[in-house]
Amino acid sequence: MTSPPSAPEPDGPAAGSTQSHAHGHTHSHGPAAPVSKHLRKVIAAVLIPFAAAVVVGLVAFWPGGAPAHERTGVGFDRQTQDGRVTKVVSVNCADVNAAQVPATGDTSTAAGQEAVNEQTGKCKKATVEVTSGKDKGRTFVEVVQPDAPRQLREGQGVVVAYAPDAPRDLQYSVTDVDRAFPMALLAGIFALAVIVVGRLRGLMALIALAVSFAVLTLFILPAILQGSNPLVVAVIGASAIMLIALYTCHGLTARTSVAVVGTLISLLLIGLLGSLFIGWAVLSGNTDDNTGLIHGLYPDIDMSGLLLAGVIIGSLGVLDDVTVTQTSAVWELHQADPTMGARRLYRAGIRIGRDHIASVVNTLVLAYAGAALPLLLLFSIAQSSVGTVANSELVAEEIVRTLVGSIGLVASVPVTTALAALVVSADRTGLGAGAEAPAPARTGRGRRRKA
């Protein structure tokens, strides 16, 4: 058999392996492998209508911004300004907590220890200056208790909450610290590392990441707040992110198109399973202060639909990784041995996929467990049984989210591998019929190599 015309000739098996690996990292700069015109037409017939439907959905559901509402002053729904700590002095807690109930002296409980410290310990009185907004330059005093988890220091940037209806002396209070610089520095280090290691591919990945956040903040979130069906909005937005991210990072190739189709099928499966089990388990999606605030501000939002939308969007990023990896593996296997048919390609690809499944599922479960670690600690402190913990709605949501997403990821491996094997096998047949025959000289060298 002949070698694919797009692959440079190796000097031996090791060189061939090296070539295949290098090719997998550069296929975004051109076709990963030659494909027949007929095959390109088939792929275009599937993806062009899908892309057109996504564009129509974006236009039809475009929100035009989040709806305005009157601020409640609760949680994240508060007016905030920038501030800076100008002076910090130590004072006796008894002097600044004079209006509070005196401590009983019982330190056997956390509440008792805190009460004693508030009466006998050393507190800090911080003078804070507002540095933005209409009251720029105004100062106020913030008392920091000795057991407070967040201590203030002179010169520190802070975020201050503004309550316009409160008495003047109580209108401003410190609600958080300013983390803009460390967050920006960390983001810069991340971007630099991606570009240094990934080069052009890394730059395209960062562009795709920016576009993904743009779709999320400009379309998905405002459209849900406007009252659109969260599931429909999530499907449209996730599809747009998938198309933009995959084609931006990996190029307009048949390989990428197969990954797109595999991702789409897996997303549909996740949506169906998520809808079924969220309804079956009677999950409301309203389980904490943040979701309660959203429901209070916008009572027409379907909170269970919002939960399902989160499952779909949360699974998309890992799905992209799995489908692209599996498609690339099958393509590289075909280039290493063009004599392999669809069945052999599938078997070889699925062996690679099994390792991928094991690592990805473990990653998902640990990621969700890490995010819910404080909650799990509370259940551990309460000595609740596993059944009791799993039955609570707050934990059941995470279980459904994890398992539904994992099922979709597991299913994406055989689906994408089978699609990729069928596509490259069909393309090989087209080449054999003379659709895009390689040069005779190339064929002769291929025979000599086998001899």
PDB file of C-alpha atoms in Angstrom, residues 230-427:
ATOM      1  CA  PRO A 230     -32.389  27.697  30.043  1.00  0.00           C
ATOM      2  CA  LEU A 231     -32.030  24.344  28.291  1.00  0.00           C
ATOM      3  CA  VAL A 232     -32.588  25.774  24.802  1.00  0.00           C
ATOM      4  CA  VAL A 233     -30.248  28.674  25.501  1.00  0.00           C
ATOM      5  CA  ALA A 234     -27.576  26.335  26.890  1.00  0.00           C
ATOM      6  CA  VAL A 235     -27.783  24.032  23.855  1.00  0.00           C
ATOM      7  CA  ILE A 236     -27.468  26.958  21.423  1.00  0.00           C
ATOM      8  CA  GLY A 237     -24.682  28.620  23.390  1.00  0.00           C
ATOM      9  CA  ALA A 238     -22.766  25.378  23.960  1.00  0.00           C
ATOM     10  CA  SER A 239     -23.039  24.516  20.259  1.00  0.00           C
ATOM     11  CA  ALA A 240     -21.689  27.943  19.304  1.00  0.00           C
ATOM     12  CA  ILE A 241     -18.806  27.592  21.763  1.00  0.00           C
ATOM     13  CA  MET A 242     -18.060  24.098  20.465  1.00  0.00           C
ATOM     14  CA  LEU A 243     -17.951  25.164  16.812  1.00  0.00           C
ATOM     15  CA  ILE A 244     -15.849  28.251  17.460  1.00  0.00           C
ATOM     16  CA  ALA A 245     -13.432  26.587  19.895  1.00  0.00           C
ATOM     17  CA  LEU A 246     -12.801  23.401  17.934  1.00  0.00           C
ATOM     18  CA  TYR A 247     -12.390  24.991  14.520  1.00  0.00           C
ATOM     19  CA  THR A 248     -10.320  27.872  15.909  1.00  0.00           C
ATOM     20  CA  CYS A 249      -7.929  25.569  17.749  1.00  0.00           C
ATOM     21  CA  HIS A 250      -7.762  22.644  15.330  1.00  0.00           C
ATOM     22  CA  GLY A 251      -8.518  24.068  11.907  1.00  0.00           C
ATOM     23  CA  LEU A 252     -11.183  23.478   9.248  1.00  0.00           C
ATOM     24  CA  THR A 253     -10.351  19.824   8.665  1.00  0.00           C
ATOM     25  CA  ALA A 254     -12.269  16.580   8.364  1.00  0.00           C
ATOM     26  CA  ARG A 255     -10.623  15.494  11.607  1.00  0.00           C
ATOM     27  CA  THR A 256     -12.076  18.465  13.477  1.00  0.00           C
ATOM     28  CA  SER A 257     -15.476  17.954  11.849  1.00  0.00           C
ATOM     29  CA  VAL A 258     -15.626  14.382  13.128  1.00  0.00           C
ATOM     30  CA  ALA A 259     -14.794  15.641  16.634  1.00  0.00           C
ATOM     31  CA  VAL A 260     -17.597  18.217  16.333  1.00  0.00           C
ATOM     32  CA  VAL A 261     -20.143  15.549  15.363  1.00  0.00           C
ATOM     33  CA  GLY A 262     -18.988  13.274  18.200  1.00  0.00           C
ATOM     34  CA  THR A 263     -19.240  16.139  20.698  1.00  0.00           C
ATOM     35  CA  LEU A 264     -22.718  17.044  19.473  1.00  0.00           C
ATOM     36  CA  ILE A 265     -24.015  13.474  19.846  1.00  0.00           C
ATOM     37  CA  SER A 266     -22.582  13.259  23.368  1.00  0.00           C
ATOM     38  CA  LEU A 267     -24.113  16.618  24.340  1.00  0.00           C
ATOM     39  CA  LEU A 268     -27.512  15.418  23.154  1.00  0.00           C
ATOM     40  CA  LEU A 269     -27.131  12.298  25.302  1.00  0.00           C
ATOM     41  CA  ILE A 270     -26.145  14.391  28.325  1.00  0.00           C
ATOM     42  CA  GLY A 271     -29.154  16.660  27.766  1.00  0.00           C
ATOM     43  CA  LEU A 272     -31.574  13.733  27.558  1.00  0.00           C
ATOM     44  CA  LEU A 273     -30.180  11.926  30.610  1.00  0.00           C
ATOM     45  CA  GLY A 274     -29.937  15.135  32.605  1.00  0.00           C
ATOM     46  CA  SER A 275     -33.524  16.099  31.843  1.00  0.00           C
ATOM     47  CA  LEU A 276     -34.737  12.605  32.757  1.00  0.00           C
ATOM     48  CA  PHE A 277     -32.949  12.248  36.077  1.00  0.00           C
ATOM     49  CA  ILE A 278     -33.330  15.847  37.249  1.00  0.00           C
ATOM     50  CA  GLY A 279     -37.082  15.422  36.834  1.00  0.00           C
ATOM     51  CA  TRP A 280     -37.108  11.891  38.258  1.00  0.00           C
ATOM     52  CA  ALA A 281     -35.105  12.897  41.336  1.00  0.00           C
ATOM     53  CA  VAL A 282     -37.269  16.029  41.784  1.00  0.00           C
ATOM     54  CA  LEU A 283     -34.286  18.387  41.869  1.00  0.00           C
ATOM     55  CA  SER A 284     -35.448  21.994  42.083  1.00  0.00           C
ATOM     56  CA  GLY A 285     -32.069  23.623  41.415  1.00  0.00           C
ATOM     57  CA  ASN A 286     -32.763  26.055  44.283  1.00  0.00           C
ATOM     58  CA  THR A 287     -30.495  24.808  47.055  1.00  0.00           C
ATOM     59  CA  ASP A 288     -28.374  27.677  48.380  1.00  0.00           C
ATOM     60  CA  ASP A 289     -28.384  31.418  49.024  1.00  0.00           C
ATOM     61  CA  ASN A 290     -27.242  32.301  45.512  1.00  0.00           C
ATOM     62  CA  THR A 291     -29.901  30.284  43.688  1.00  0.00           C
ATOM     63  CA  GLY A 292     -32.462  31.523  46.205  1.00  0.00           C
ATOM     64  CA  LEU A 293     -31.504  35.114  45.423  1.00  0.00           C
ATOM     65  CA  ILE A 294     -31.757  34.465  41.667  1.00  0.00           C
ATOM     66  CA  HIS A 295     -35.201  32.911  42.122  1.00  0.00           C
ATOM     67  CA  GLY A 296     -36.282  35.818  44.294  1.00  0.00           C
ATOM     68  CA  LEU A 297     -35.170  38.425  41.761  1.00  0.00           C
ATOM     69  CA  TYR A 298     -36.398  36.526  38.698  1.00  0.00           C
ATOM     70  CA  PRO A 299     -39.164  34.127  39.806  1.00  0.00           C
ATOM     71  CA  ASP A 300     -39.963  33.157  36.208  1.00  0.00           C
ATOM     72  CA  ILE A 301     -36.587  31.445  35.700  1.00  0.00           C
ATOM     73  CA  ASP A 302     -36.866  27.656  35.557  1.00  0.00           C
ATOM     74  CA  MET A 303     -34.303  26.711  38.215  1.00  0.00           C
ATOM     75  CA  SER A 304     -34.287  23.008  37.324  1.00  0.00           C
ATOM     76  CA  GLY A 305     -33.708  24.002  33.712  1.00  0.00           C
ATOM     77  CA  LEU A 306     -30.863  26.202  34.911  1.00  0.00           C
ATOM     78  CA  LEU A 307     -29.372  23.184  36.674  1.00  0.00           C
ATOM     79  CA  LEU A 308     -29.570  21.156  33.444  1.00  0.00           C
ATOM     80  CA  ALA A 309     -27.992  24.006  31.491  1.00  0.00           C
ATOM     81  CA  GLY A 310     -25.099  23.977  33.944  1.00  0.00           C
ATOM     82  CA  VAL A 311     -24.631  20.237  33.434  1.00  0.00           C
ATOM     83  CA  ILE A 312     -24.417  20.684  29.652  1.00  0.00           C
ATOM     84  CA  ILE A 313     -22.033  23.648  29.737  1.00  0.00           C
ATOM     85  CA  GLY A 314     -19.881  22.056  32.435  1.00  0.00           C
ATOM     86  CA  SER A 315     -19.464  18.869  30.390  1.00  0.00           C
ATOM     87  CA  LEU A 316     -18.576  20.650  27.158  1.00  0.00           C
ATOM     88  CA  GLY A 317     -14.963  21.477  27.950  1.00  0.00           C
ATOM     89  CA  VAL A 318     -13.978  17.926  28.855  1.00  0.00           C
ATOM     90  CA  LEU A 319     -15.996  16.548  25.934  1.00  0.00           C
ATOM     91  CA  ASP A 320     -13.973  18.649  23.504  1.00  0.00           C
ATOM     92  CA  ASP A 321     -10.778  17.172  24.893  1.00  0.00           C
ATOM     93  CA  VAL A 322     -12.004  13.580  24.643  1.00  0.00           C
ATOM     94  CA  THR A 323     -13.446  13.807  21.131  1.00  0.00           C
ATOM     95  CA  VAL A 324     -10.453  15.656  19.659  1.00  0.00           C
ATOM     96  CA  THR A 325      -8.021  13.213  21.256  1.00  0.00           C
ATOM     97  CA  GLN A 326      -9.905  10.160  20.011  1.00  0.00           C
ATOM     98  CA  THR A 327     -10.264  11.543  16.501  1.00  0.00           C
ATOM     99  CA  SER A 328      -6.576  12.438  16.362  1.00  0.00           C
ATOM    100  CA  ALA A 329      -5.623   8.973  17.616  1.00  0.00           C
ATOM    101  CA  VAL A 330      -7.604   7.247  14.864  1.00  0.00           C
ATOM    102  CA  TRP A 331      -6.210   9.594  12.218  1.00  0.00           C
ATOM    103  CA  GLU A 332      -2.644   8.970  13.346  1.00  0.00           C
ATOM    104  CA  LEU A 333      -3.218   5.202  13.419  1.00  0.00           C
ATOM    105  CA  HIS A 334      -4.457   5.377   9.844  1.00  0.00           C
ATOM    106  CA  GLN A 335      -1.446   7.396   8.747  1.00  0.00           C
ATOM    107  CA  ALA A 336       0.930   4.957  10.479  1.00  0.00           C
ATOM    108  CA  ASP A 337      -0.738   1.978   8.750  1.00  0.00           C
ATOM    109  CA  PRO A 338      -3.004   2.900   5.800  1.00  0.00           C
ATOM    110  CA  THR A 339      -3.935  -0.792   5.359  1.00  0.00           C
ATOM    111  CA  MET A 340      -6.031  -0.757   8.543  1.00  0.00           C
ATOM    112  CA  GLY A 341      -9.749  -1.018   7.915  1.00  0.00           C
ATOM    113  CA  ALA A 342     -12.554   0.516   9.955  1.00  0.00           C
ATOM    114  CA  ARG A 343     -12.809  -2.399  12.368  1.00  0.00           C
ATOM    115  CA  ARG A 344      -9.093  -2.529  13.152  1.00  0.00           C
ATOM    116  CA  LEU A 345      -8.958   1.252  13.500  1.00  0.00           C
ATOM    117  CA  TYR A 346     -11.881   1.186  15.908  1.00  0.00           C
ATOM    118  CA  ARG A 347     -10.344  -1.562  18.041  1.00  0.00           C
ATOM    119  CA  ALA A 348      -6.998   0.216  18.231  1.00  0.00           C
ATOM    120  CA  GLY A 349      -8.635   3.582  18.936  1.00  0.00           C
ATOM    121  CA  ILE A 350     -10.927   2.217  21.630  1.00  0.00           C
ATOM    122  CA  ARG A 351      -7.931   0.743  23.473  1.00  0.00           C
ATOM    123  CA  ILE A 352      -6.521   4.260  23.675  1.00  0.00           C
ATOM    124  CA  GLY A 353      -9.952   5.553  24.671  1.00  0.00           C
ATOM    125  CA  ARG A 354     -10.236   3.216  27.662  1.00  0.00           C
ATOM    126  CA  ASP A 355      -7.239   4.862  29.296  1.00  0.00           C
ATOM    127  CA  HIS A 356      -8.737   8.251  28.512  1.00  0.00           C
ATOM    128  CA  ILE A 357     -12.072   7.242  30.060  1.00  0.00           C
ATOM    129  CA  ALA A 358     -10.433   6.146  33.315  1.00  0.00           C
ATOM    130  CA  SER A 359      -8.512   9.384  33.752  1.00  0.00           C
ATOM    131  CA  VAL A 360     -11.309  11.736  32.669  1.00  0.00           C
ATOM    132  CA  VAL A 361     -13.998  10.190  34.883  1.00  0.00           C
ATOM    133  CA  ASN A 362     -11.673  10.309  37.881  1.00  0.00           C
ATOM    134  CA  THR A 363     -10.882  13.939  37.046  1.00  0.00           C
ATOM    135  CA  LEU A 364     -14.570  14.881  36.931  1.00  0.00           C
ATOM    136  CA  VAL A 365     -15.445  13.190  40.215  1.00  0.00           C
ATOM    137  CA  LEU A 366     -12.479  14.687  42.062  1.00  0.00           C
ATOM    138  CA  ALA A 367     -13.177  18.133  40.604  1.00  0.00           C
ATOM    139  CA  TYR A 368     -16.754  18.106  41.884  1.00  0.00           C
ATOM    140  CA  ALA A 369     -15.693  16.607  45.233  1.00  0.00           C
ATOM    141  CA  GLY A 370     -13.052  19.301  45.646  1.00  0.00           C
ATOM    142  CA  ALA A 371     -15.582  22.041  44.922  1.00  0.00           C
ATOM    143  CA  ALA A 372     -18.002  20.574  47.472  1.00  0.00           C
ATOM    144  CA  LEU A 373     -15.348  19.779  50.118  1.00  0.00           C
ATOM    145  CA  PRO A 374     -16.667  22.223  52.782  1.00  0.00           C
ATOM    146  CA  LEU A 375     -20.146  20.736  52.372  1.00  0.00           C
ATOM    147  CA  LEU A 376     -18.793  17.198  52.666  1.00  0.00           C
ATOM    148  CA  LEU A 377     -16.933  18.238  55.824  1.00  0.00           C
ATOM    149  CA  LEU A 378     -20.196  19.436  57.362  1.00  0.00           C
ATOM    150  CA  PHE A 379     -21.821  16.084  56.686  1.00  0.00           C
ATOM    151  CA  SER A 380     -18.780  14.329  58.144  1.00  0.00           C
ATOM    152  CA  ILE A 381     -18.968  16.472  61.284  1.00  0.00           C
ATOM    153  CA  ALA A 382     -22.656  15.618  61.606  1.00  0.00           C
ATOM    154  CA  GLN A 383     -21.723  11.914  61.247  1.00  0.00           C
ATOM    155  CA  SER A 384     -24.385  11.462  58.601  1.00  0.00           C
ATOM    156  CA  SER A 385     -24.558   8.162  56.750  1.00  0.00           C
ATOM    157  CA  VAL A 386     -23.636   7.945  53.086  1.00  0.00           C
ATOM    158  CA  GLY A 387     -27.277   7.332  52.209  1.00  0.00           C
ATOM    159  CA  THR A 388     -28.416  10.415  54.107  1.00  0.00           C
ATOM    160  CA  VAL A 389     -25.762  12.570  52.482  1.00  0.00           C
ATOM    161  CA  ALA A 390     -26.527  11.320  48.967  1.00  0.00           C
ATOM    162  CA  ASN A 391     -30.265  11.809  49.473  1.00  0.00           C
ATOM    163  CA  SER A 392     -29.963  15.502  50.369  1.00  0.00           C
ATOM    164  CA  GLU A 393     -30.818  17.707  47.396  1.00  0.00           C
ATOM    165  CA  LEU A 394     -27.609  19.721  47.601  1.00  0.00           C
ATOM    166  CA  VAL A 395     -25.453  16.593  47.247  1.00  0.00           C
ATOM    167  CA  ALA A 396     -27.876  14.821  44.895  1.00  0.00           C
ATOM    168  CA  GLU A 397     -27.487  17.697  42.438  1.00  0.00           C
ATOM    169  CA  GLU A 398     -23.720  17.189  42.361  1.00  0.00           C
ATOM    170  CA  ILE A 399     -24.126  13.429  42.009  1.00  0.00           C
ATOM    171  CA  VAL A 400     -26.498  13.803  39.053  1.00  0.00           C
ATOM    172  CA  ARG A 401     -24.239  16.454  37.525  1.00  0.00           C
ATOM    173  CA  THR A 402     -21.168  14.211  37.889  1.00  0.00           C
ATOM    174  CA  LEU A 403     -22.730  10.955  36.740  1.00  0.00           C
ATOM    175  CA  VAL A 404     -24.670  12.372  33.797  1.00  0.00           C
ATOM    176  CA  GLY A 405     -21.589  14.226  32.576  1.00  0.00           C
ATOM    177  CA  SER A 406     -19.451  11.114  33.059  1.00  0.00           C
ATOM    178  CA  ILE A 407     -21.893   8.939  31.100  1.00  0.00           C
ATOM    179  CA  GLY A 408     -21.748  11.425  28.244  1.00  0.00           C
ATOM    180  CA  LEU A 409     -17.949  11.409  28.362  1.00  0.00           C
ATOM    181  CA  VAL A 410     -17.785   7.619  28.395  1.00  0.00           C
ATOM    182  CA  ALA A 411     -20.215   7.411  25.481  1.00  0.00           C
ATOM    183  CA  SER A 412     -18.246   9.986  23.487  1.00  0.00           C
ATOM    184  CA  VAL A 413     -15.246   7.645  23.232  1.00  0.00           C
ATOM    185  CA  PRO A 414     -16.850   4.779  21.234  1.00  0.00           C
ATOM    186  CA  VAL A 415     -19.072   7.180  19.290  1.00  0.00           C
ATOM    187  CA  THR A 416     -16.237   9.448  18.177  1.00  0.00           C
ATOM    188  CA  THR A 417     -13.845   6.553  17.581  1.00  0.00           C
ATOM    189  CA  ALA A 418     -16.397   4.782  15.386  1.00  0.00           C
ATOM    190  CA  LEU A 419     -17.126   7.954  13.414  1.00  0.00           C
ATOM    191  CA  ALA A 420     -13.424   8.644  12.878  1.00  0.00           C
ATOM    192  CA  ALA A 421     -12.733   5.044  11.823  1.00  0.00           C
ATOM    193  CA  LEU A 422     -15.585   5.097   9.315  1.00  0.00           C
ATOM    194  CA  VAL A 423     -14.508   8.453   7.877  1.00  0.00           C
ATOM    195  CA  VAL A 424     -10.838   7.608   7.362  1.00  0.00           C
ATOM    196  CA  SER A 425     -11.733   4.167   6.000  1.00  0.00           C
ATOM    197  CA  ALA A 426     -14.162   5.661   3.506  1.00  0.00           C
ATOM    198  CA  ASP A 427     -11.526   8.170   2.481  1.00  0.00           C
TER     199      ASP A 427
END
